[in-house]
PDB file of C-alpha atoms and ligand atoms in Angstrom:
ATOM      1  CA  UNK Z   4      88.502 -46.530 -48.651  1.00 70.00           C
ATOM      2  CA  UNK Z   5      87.062 -45.668 -52.632  1.00 90.00           C
ATOM      3  CA  UNK Z   6      86.164 -43.697 -54.803  1.00 96.00           C
ATOM      4  CA  UNK Z   7      82.820 -43.950 -55.516  1.00 98.00           C
ATOM      5  CA  UNK Z   8      80.603 -42.835 -58.894  1.00 97.00           C
ATOM      6  CA  UNK Z   9      79.572 -38.993 -58.966  1.00 98.00           C
ATOM      7  CA  UNK Z  10      76.378 -38.507 -60.346  1.00 98.00           C
ATOM      8  CA  UNK Z  11      76.187 -35.884 -63.025  1.00 97.00           C
ATOM      9  CA  UNK Z  12      72.886 -33.786 -64.145  1.00 97.00           C
ATOM     10  CA  UNK Z  13      69.676 -35.247 -65.090  1.00 96.00           C
ATOM     11  CA  UNK Z  14      69.416 -37.820 -62.066  1.00 97.00           C
ATOM     12  CA  UNK Z  15      66.645 -38.308 -60.356  1.00 98.00           C
ATOM     13  CA  UNK Z  16      68.355 -38.864 -57.167  1.00 98.00           C
ATOM     14  CA  UNK Z  17      70.070 -35.022 -57.269  1.00 98.00           C
ATOM     15  CA  UNK Z  18      66.503 -34.164 -57.416  1.00 98.00           C
ATOM     16  CA  UNK Z  19      64.792 -36.413 -53.942  1.00 98.00           C
ATOM     17  CA  UNK Z  20      64.969 -35.202 -50.279  1.00 98.00           C
ATOM     18  CA  UNK Z  21      67.881 -37.182 -48.336  1.00 98.00           C
ATOM     19  CA  UNK Z  22      66.741 -39.028 -44.402  1.00 98.00           C
ATOM     20  CA  UNK Z  23      68.431 -38.631 -41.573  1.00 98.00           C
ATOM     21  CA  UNK Z  24      70.926 -40.802 -40.519  1.00 98.00           C
ATOM     22  CA  UNK Z  25      69.830 -42.551 -37.233  1.00 98.00           C
ATOM     23  CA  UNK Z  26      72.926 -44.410 -35.804  1.00 97.00           C
ATOM     24  CA  UNK Z  27      76.188 -42.605 -36.802  1.00 98.00           C
ATOM     25  CA  UNK Z  28      77.590 -46.302 -36.830  1.00 98.00           C
ATOM     26  CA  UNK Z  29      80.603 -47.606 -38.634  1.00 98.00           C
ATOM     27  CA  UNK Z  30      79.075 -48.118 -42.025  1.00 98.00           C
ATOM     28  CA  UNK Z  31      78.620 -44.312 -41.476  1.00 98.00           C
ATOM     29  CA  UNK Z  32      81.684 -43.330 -41.419  1.00 98.00           C
ATOM     30  CA  UNK Z  33      82.695 -45.921 -44.109  1.00 98.00           C
ATOM     31  CA  UNK Z  34      80.550 -44.111 -45.965  1.00 98.00           C
ATOM     32  CA  UNK Z  35      82.792 -40.170 -45.220  1.00 98.00           C
ATOM     33  CA  UNK Z  36      86.326 -41.287 -46.198  1.00 98.00           C
ATOM     34  CA  UNK Z  37      84.633 -42.916 -48.822  1.00 98.00           C
ATOM     35  CA  UNK Z  38      82.924 -39.514 -49.547  1.00 98.00           C
ATOM     36  CA  UNK Z  39      85.945 -37.821 -48.692  1.00 98.00           C
ATOM     37  CA  UNK Z  40      88.311 -39.962 -50.981  1.00 98.00           C
ATOM     38  CA  UNK Z  41      85.908 -39.175 -53.534  1.00 98.00           C
ATOM     39  CA  UNK Z  42      85.798 -35.475 -53.188  1.00 98.00           C
ATOM     40  CA  UNK Z  43      89.875 -35.171 -53.418  1.00 97.00           C
ATOM     41  CA  UNK Z  44      90.045 -37.091 -55.895  1.00 97.00           C
ATOM     42  CA  UNK Z  45      87.380 -35.368 -58.329  1.00 97.00           C
ATOM     43  CA  UNK Z  46      88.790 -32.475 -57.248  1.00 96.00           C
ATOM     44  CA  UNK Z  47      86.109 -30.448 -54.692  1.00 97.00           C
ATOM     45  CA  UNK Z  48      85.417 -29.110 -51.544  1.00 97.00           C
ATOM     46  CA  UNK Z  49      82.549 -30.713 -50.925  1.00 98.00           C
ATOM     47  CA  UNK Z  50      80.098 -33.913 -51.440  1.00 98.00           C
ATOM     48  CA  UNK Z  51      76.910 -34.068 -50.742  1.00 99.00           C
ATOM     49  CA  UNK Z  52      75.755 -38.108 -50.354  1.00 98.00           C
ATOM     50  CA  UNK Z  53      73.158 -38.436 -52.675  1.00 98.00           C
ATOM     51  CA  UNK Z  54      75.403 -37.118 -55.413  1.00 98.00           C
ATOM     52  CA  UNK Z  55      77.004 -40.463 -54.853  1.00 98.00           C
ATOM     53  CA  UNK Z  56      73.861 -42.045 -54.278  1.00 98.00           C
ATOM     54  CA  UNK Z  57      73.639 -42.247 -50.844  1.00 98.00           C
ATOM     55  CA  UNK Z  58      69.554 -40.855 -50.240  1.00 98.00           C
ATOM     56  CA  UNK Z  59      70.846 -39.671 -46.371  1.00 98.00           C
ATOM     57  CA  UNK Z  60      71.682 -36.523 -44.866  1.00 98.00           C
ATOM     58  CA  UNK Z  61      75.270 -37.051 -44.995  1.00 99.00           C
ATOM     59  CA  UNK Z  62      77.480 -34.416 -46.026  1.00 98.00           C
ATOM     60  CA  UNK Z  63      82.001 -33.955 -46.362  1.00 98.00           C
ATOM     61  CA  UNK Z  64      83.261 -30.895 -46.441  1.00 98.00           C
ATOM     62  CA  UNK Z  65      87.194 -28.798 -46.751  1.00 98.00           C
ATOM     63  CA  UNK Z  66      88.300 -25.419 -47.823  1.00 97.00           C
ATOM     64  CA  UNK Z  67      91.305 -25.068 -46.861  1.00 96.00           C
ATOM     65  CA  UNK Z  68      93.546 -24.000 -49.039  1.00 89.00           C
ATOM     66  CA  UNK Z  69      96.558 -25.283 -51.699  1.00 86.00           C
ATOM     67  CA  UNK Z  70      98.334 -24.598 -49.369  1.00 90.00           C
ATOM     68  CA  UNK Z  71      97.838 -25.642 -45.749  1.00 94.00           C
ATOM     69  CA  UNK Z  72      97.407 -28.434 -43.867  1.00 94.00           C
ATOM     70  CA  UNK Z  73      93.483 -30.414 -45.454  1.00 95.00           C
ATOM     71  CA  UNK Z  74      91.039 -30.286 -42.868  1.00 97.00           C
ATOM     72  CA  UNK Z  75      88.428 -33.023 -43.902  1.00 98.00           C
ATOM     73  CA  UNK Z  76      84.181 -31.708 -41.967  1.00 98.00           C
ATOM     74  CA  UNK Z  77      82.562 -35.469 -41.715  1.00 98.00           C
ATOM     75  CA  UNK Z  78      78.527 -33.682 -41.245  1.00 98.00           C
ATOM     76  CA  UNK Z  79      75.562 -35.867 -40.388  1.00 99.00           C
ATOM     77  CA  UNK Z  80      71.902 -34.829 -40.636  1.00 98.00           C
ATOM     78  CA  UNK Z  81      73.494 -30.633 -41.101  1.00 99.00           C
ATOM     79  CA  UNK Z  82      70.953 -28.089 -40.198  1.00 98.00           C
ATOM     80  CA  UNK Z  83      70.885 -24.490 -40.988  1.00 98.00           C
ATOM     81  CA  UNK Z  84      70.235 -22.941 -37.941  1.00 98.00           C
ATOM     82  CA  UNK Z  85      70.187 -19.524 -38.223  1.00 98.00           C
ATOM     83  CA  UNK Z  86      71.133 -16.947 -41.538  1.00 98.00           C
ATOM     84  CA  UNK Z  87      72.515 -13.639 -41.328  1.00 98.00           C
ATOM     85  CA  UNK Z  88      70.576 -11.231 -43.181  1.00 98.00           C
ATOM     86  CA  UNK Z  89      73.653 -10.014 -44.844  1.00 98.00           C
ATOM     87  CA  UNK Z  90      74.373 -11.932 -48.415  1.00 98.00           C
ATOM     88  CA  UNK Z  91      77.255 -12.214 -49.879  1.00 98.00           C
ATOM     89  CA  UNK Z  92      77.893 -13.242 -53.956  1.00 98.00           C
ATOM     90  CA  UNK Z  93      80.561 -15.504 -54.641  1.00 98.00           C
ATOM     91  CA  UNK Z  94      81.009 -18.169 -57.527  1.00 98.00           C
ATOM     92  CA  UNK Z  95      79.876 -21.458 -56.637  1.00 98.00           C
ATOM     93  CA  UNK Z  96      80.423 -24.746 -59.300  1.00 98.00           C
ATOM     94  CA  UNK Z  97      79.283 -29.049 -57.971  1.00 98.00           C
ATOM     95  CA  UNK Z  98      80.800 -31.706 -59.023  1.00 98.00           C
ATOM     96  CA  UNK Z  99      77.300 -33.277 -60.562  1.00 98.00           C
ATOM     97  CA  UNK Z 100      77.370 -30.440 -62.792  1.00 98.00           C
ATOM     98  CA  UNK Z 101      80.847 -29.815 -64.151  1.00 96.00           C
ATOM     99  CA  UNK Z 102      82.424 -27.412 -65.874  1.00 94.00           C
ATOM    100  CA  UNK Z 103      80.078 -24.404 -64.678  1.00 97.00           C
ATOM    101  CA  UNK Z 104      80.150 -21.607 -62.717  1.00 97.00           C
ATOM    102  CA  UNK Z 105      78.268 -18.959 -61.715  1.00 98.00           C
ATOM    103  CA  UNK Z 106      78.021 -16.014 -58.732  1.00 98.00           C
ATOM    104  CA  UNK Z 107      75.164 -17.655 -56.385  1.00 98.00           C
ATOM    105  CA  UNK Z 108      73.964 -14.919 -53.478  1.00 98.00           C
ATOM    106  CA  UNK Z 109      73.643 -16.234 -50.488  1.00 98.00           C
ATOM    107  CA  UNK Z 110      73.687 -15.482 -46.418  1.00 98.00           C
ATOM    108  CA  UNK Z 111      76.957 -14.501 -46.030  1.00 98.00           C
ATOM    109  CA  UNK Z 112      77.224 -16.077 -42.484  1.00 98.00           C
ATOM    110  CA  UNK Z 113      74.980 -19.750 -41.009  1.00 98.00           C
ATOM    111  CA  UNK Z 114      75.204 -21.330 -38.017  1.00 98.00           C
ATOM    112  CA  UNK Z 115      74.711 -25.339 -38.578  1.00 99.00           C
ATOM    113  CA  UNK Z 116      74.435 -28.060 -36.503  1.00 98.00           C
ATOM    114  CA  UNK Z 117      75.710 -31.646 -36.794  1.00 98.00           C
ATOM    115  CA  UNK Z 118      76.821 -34.271 -35.480  1.00 98.00           C
ATOM    116  CA  UNK Z 119      79.497 -35.450 -35.824  1.00 98.00           C
ATOM    117  CA  UNK Z 120      80.770 -38.952 -36.985  1.00 97.00           C
ATOM    118  CA  UNK Z 121      81.205 -39.954 -33.641  1.00 97.00           C
ATOM    119  CA  UNK Z 122      77.486 -39.013 -32.904  1.00 98.00           C
ATOM    120  CA  UNK Z 123      78.358 -35.912 -30.934  1.00 98.00           C
ATOM    121  CA  UNK Z 124      76.337 -33.147 -31.375  1.00 98.00           C
ATOM    122  CA  UNK Z 125      77.815 -30.157 -32.365  1.00 98.00           C
ATOM    123  CA  UNK Z 126      77.187 -27.042 -33.534  1.00 98.00           C
ATOM    124  CA  UNK Z 127      79.822 -24.096 -35.417  1.00 98.00           C
ATOM    125  CA  UNK Z 128      78.906 -20.388 -37.768  1.00 98.00           C
ATOM    126  CA  UNK Z 129      80.635 -20.436 -40.970  1.00 98.00           C
ATOM    127  CA  UNK Z 130      81.214 -17.175 -42.989  1.00 98.00           C
ATOM    128  CA  UNK Z 131      82.855 -16.975 -46.224  1.00 97.00           C
ATOM    129  CA  UNK Z 132      84.098 -19.964 -48.435  1.00 97.00           C
ATOM    130  CA  UNK Z 133      82.979 -22.328 -44.820  1.00 98.00           C
ATOM    131  CA  UNK Z 134      79.794 -20.984 -45.421  1.00 98.00           C
ATOM    132  CA  UNK Z 135      79.064 -20.657 -48.807  1.00 98.00           C
ATOM    133  CA  UNK Z 136      80.168 -24.440 -48.889  1.00 98.00           C
ATOM    134  CA  UNK Z 137      77.603 -25.594 -46.223  1.00 98.00           C
ATOM    135  CA  UNK Z 138      74.800 -23.544 -47.965  1.00 98.00           C
ATOM    136  CA  UNK Z 139      75.854 -25.529 -51.140  1.00 98.00           C
ATOM    137  CA  UNK Z 140      75.711 -29.054 -49.788  1.00 98.00           C
ATOM    138  CA  UNK Z 141      73.485 -28.838 -47.940  1.00 98.00           C
ATOM    139  CA  UNK Z 142      70.947 -28.098 -50.618  1.00 98.00           C
ATOM    140  CA  UNK Z 143      71.804 -31.641 -51.765  1.00 99.00           C
ATOM    141  CA  UNK Z 144      70.365 -32.903 -49.519  1.00 98.00           C
ATOM    142  CA  UNK Z 145      66.733 -31.204 -50.531  1.00 98.00           C
ATOM    143  CA  UNK Z 146      67.078 -31.804 -54.238  1.00 98.00           C
ATOM    144  CA  UNK Z 147      68.021 -28.680 -54.880  1.00 98.00           C
ATOM    145  CA  UNK Z 148      71.540 -27.364 -57.627  1.00 98.00           C
ATOM    146  CA  UNK Z 149      73.399 -24.544 -57.746  1.00 98.00           C
ATOM    147  CA  UNK Z 150      71.601 -23.143 -60.761  1.00 98.00           C
ATOM    148  CA  UNK Z 151      67.988 -23.210 -58.348  1.00 98.00           C
ATOM    149  CA  UNK Z 152      69.264 -20.136 -56.848  1.00 98.00           C
ATOM    150  CA  UNK Z 153      70.342 -18.480 -61.079  1.00 98.00           C
ATOM    151  CA  UNK Z 154      67.135 -17.254 -63.446  1.00 97.00           C
ATOM    152  CA  UNK Z 155      65.352 -19.433 -65.087  1.00 98.00           C
ATOM    153  CA  UNK Z 156      67.294 -18.588 -68.347  1.00 97.00           C
ATOM    154  CA  UNK Z 157      70.592 -19.816 -66.812  1.00 97.00           C
ATOM    155  CA  UNK Z 158      70.050 -22.547 -65.026  1.00 97.00           C
ATOM    156  CA  UNK Z 159      68.083 -24.298 -67.812  1.00 97.00           C
ATOM    157  CA  UNK Z 160      70.718 -23.767 -70.714  1.00 97.00           C
ATOM    158  CA  UNK Z 161      73.127 -25.007 -67.731  1.00 98.00           C
ATOM    159  CA  UNK Z 162      71.249 -27.763 -67.438  1.00 97.00           C
ATOM    160  CA  UNK Z 163      71.112 -29.100 -71.092  1.00 97.00           C
ATOM    161  CA  UNK Z 164      74.322 -28.029 -71.509  1.00 97.00           C
ATOM    162  CA  UNK Z 165      75.267 -30.653 -68.340  1.00 97.00           C
ATOM    163  CA  UNK Z 166      72.372 -33.203 -70.042  1.00 96.00           C
ATOM    164  CA  UNK Z 167      74.533 -32.751 -73.188  1.00 95.00           C
ATOM    165  CA  UNK Z 168      77.555 -33.493 -71.662  1.00 93.00           C
ATOM    166  CA  UNK Z 169      76.570 -36.769 -70.110  1.00 92.00           C
ATOM    167  CA  UNK Z 170      74.534 -37.758 -73.560  1.00 91.00           C
ATOM    168  CA  UNK Z 171      78.918 -37.615 -74.980  1.00 90.00           C
ATOM    169  CA  UNK Z 172      80.436 -39.244 -72.289  1.00 86.00           C
ATOM    170  CA  UNK Z 173      77.417 -41.698 -72.650  1.00 84.00           C
ATOM    171  CA  UNK Z 174      78.437 -42.276 -75.574  1.00 85.00           C
ATOM    172  CA  UNK Z 175      82.087 -42.254 -76.200  1.00 75.00           C
TER     173      UNK Z 175
HETATM  174 NI1   NI K  23      77.123 -29.145 -55.563  1.00 86.41          NI
END
C-alpha cells in the first residue's frame, strides 16, 4: 500500500485515452489499493488511473458518508451502458484541479458495467452522488475533465488558475 503522486492539470496524461485492462491480476489489484490509499489521503471520493499517470481503464470510488463505514469500490474497464434522460446539477471538484468547484449537469442515473478486483463481470445502477462520481471518473478515462462540461469562459478561467497554482507550487 502506497500513496501515489496525483497529476495536476495541465498534463497531457490527463487528456489521453486510457487503454482497456486485459487481465485483472496482482499488479492491477495492487494499483487499485494504492489508488484507494491516495484517494483517502487526498481526501477525495473518486480517482481514475490516468490521474496517477497510469493510462489504463481503472477507477476507484468511495461515496460513503463521514459517519458511515468506508465502502471502497474497485472498477476495471467501467463503461456506462445506460443513462437516464433526467438530468441533475451538482457541485463537482477534482483532485487534478485543486481548489475549484462548479455545478455540473449530468444524467441523474446511470447503469455501469465493469469487472471487479477478481475479474468478475458486474453491473450496477447508480443514482445521486455515486452516479455523478462514476460519470466523472469514467470521463477521466477518455481525457475528459469536469470543467469540459462548463462554459468555455468558466473552463478557461479555472484551467488558467490551476496552471498558475501548479507553477507556483513547482517553484516553491
Ligand atoms: Ni476528477
